[in-house]
Coordinates of C-alpha atoms in Angstrom, one line a residue:
M1 CA 35.8 -27.8 7.7
A2 CA 32.2 -28.8 8.6
G3 CA 32.0 -25.7 10.8
E4 CA 33.0 -23.4 7.9
R5 CA 30.3 -25.0 5.7
G6 CA 27.7 -24.5 8.4
S7 CA 28.7 -20.9 8.9
A8 CA 28.5 -20.3 5.1
L9 CA 25.1 -22.0 4.9
A10 CA 23.8 -19.9 7.8
A11 CA 25.0 -16.7 6.2
A12 CA 23.4 -17.7 2.9
L13 CA 20.1 -18.3 4.6
V14 CA 20.2 -15.0 6.4
M15 CA 20.7 -13.2 3.1
I16 CA 17.9 -15.1 1.4
V17 CA 15.5 -14.2 4.2
A18 CA 16.6 -10.6 4.1
M19 CA 16.1 -10.4 0.4
A20 CA 12.7 -12.0 0.6
T21 CA 11.7 -9.5 3.3
M22 CA 12.9 -6.5 1.3
A23 CA 11.0 -7.7 -1.8
Q24 CA 7.6 -8.0 0.0
A25 CA 5.2 -5.1 -0.6
A26 CA 2.5 -4.0 1.8
V27 CA -0.9 -5.1 0.6
V28 CA -4.2 -3.3 1.3
T29 CA -7.5 -5.2 0.7
W30 CA -9.4 -2.3 -0.7
G31 CA -13.0 -2.5 0.5
I32 CA -15.5 -1.0 3.0
P33 CA -13.6 -0.6 5.3
P34 CA -10.1 -1.1 3.9
N35 CA -7.9 -3.7 5.6
P36 CA -5.7 -2.5 7.2
G37 CA -7.5 0.8 8.1
S38 CA -4.2 2.7 8.2
L39 CA -0.6 1.8 7.5
T40 CA 3.0 3.0 8.1
V41 CA 5.7 1.7 5.7
S42 CA 9.1 2.7 4.6
Q43 CA 9.1 5.2 1.7
S44 CA 10.9 2.6 -0.4
E45 CA 8.3 -0.1 0.2
P46 CA 5.6 -0.1 -2.5
V47 CA 2.0 -0.6 -1.5
T48 CA -0.4 -2.8 -3.5
F49 CA -4.2 -2.3 -3.4
N50 CA -6.3 -5.4 -4.1
F51 CA -9.8 -4.7 -5.5
V52 CA -12.1 -5.4 -8.3
A53 CA -12.0 -2.6 -10.9
N54 CA -15.8 -2.5 -11.7
Q55 CA -16.7 -2.4 -8.0
H56 CA -14.2 0.1 -6.6
D57 CA -11.6 2.6 -7.7
L58 CA -8.5 4.1 -6.1
V59 CA -7.5 7.8 -6.3
A60 CA -4.6 9.5 -4.5
V61 CA -5.8 12.8 -3.0
N62 CA -4.6 15.6 -0.7
E63 CA -5.6 15.9 2.9
Q64 CA -8.5 18.3 2.2
Q65 CA -9.9 16.0 -0.5
Y66 CA -9.5 13.0 1.8
N67 CA -11.4 14.7 4.6
Q68 CA -14.2 15.8 2.2
C69 CA -14.3 12.6 0.2
D70 CA -13.9 14.7 -3.0
A71 CA -11.3 13.8 -5.6
G72 CA -12.1 16.8 -7.8
S73 CA -13.4 16.9 -11.4
S74 CA -11.0 14.6 -13.2
P75 CA -9.1 12.3 -10.8
T76 CA -6.4 10.0 -11.9
K77 CA -7.4 6.4 -11.1
I78 CA -4.9 3.8 -10.0
P79 CA -5.5 0.3 -11.5
P80 CA -6.0 -2.7 -9.2
K81 CA -2.8 -4.5 -8.1
T82 CA -0.5 -1.7 -9.0
A83 CA 2.5 -1.2 -6.7
V84 CA 2.0 2.4 -5.6
T85 CA 5.2 4.4 -4.7
L86 CA 4.6 6.8 -1.8
K87 CA 6.0 10.2 -1.0
K88 CA 7.6 10.7 2.4
G89 CA 4.9 11.7 5.0
K90 CA 1.2 11.1 4.8
N91 CA -0.4 9.7 1.6
Y92 CA -4.2 9.8 1.2
F93 CA -6.3 7.5 -0.9
I94 CA -10.1 7.3 -1.5
C95 CA -12.7 5.4 -3.5
T96 CA -14.8 7.7 -5.6
I97 CA -17.5 5.2 -6.5
G98 CA -20.9 6.1 -5.1
Q99 CA -20.8 6.7 -1.3
H100 CA -17.9 4.3 -0.7
C101 CA -15.6 7.0 0.7
I102 CA -18.3 8.4 3.0
K103 CA -18.9 4.9 4.2
G104 CA -15.2 4.6 5.2
M105 CA -13.4 3.4 2.0
K106 CA -10.4 5.7 2.5
I107 CA -6.9 5.2 3.9
T108 CA -4.0 7.3 5.2
I109 CA -0.6 5.6 4.6
T110 CA 2.4 7.2 6.3
A111 CA 5.8 6.7 4.5
T112 CA 8.8 7.1 6.8

């Protein structure tokens, strides 16, 4: 009887840990340079960028825009602490404030 309770408790703990692990999102500290500098996550795993809105911004761009640090004429800015859903493959993000991108404030996140 005690063995059955121990097994049930162990199974419950494994489920709790698994659920907590699944609920965690990857976090990027958005600065110059971002931390981490690159990231690979599961496509289902949201990524949250932590930054101060008046000091930085966050824009999803294509590879060419990423390489040129150019988000185009009217970029859509992602608010701080938003859980960003990624497309499968490479996802590119830059900061468009001042020279931040040129100074290294950009990241490639690969979603598998």
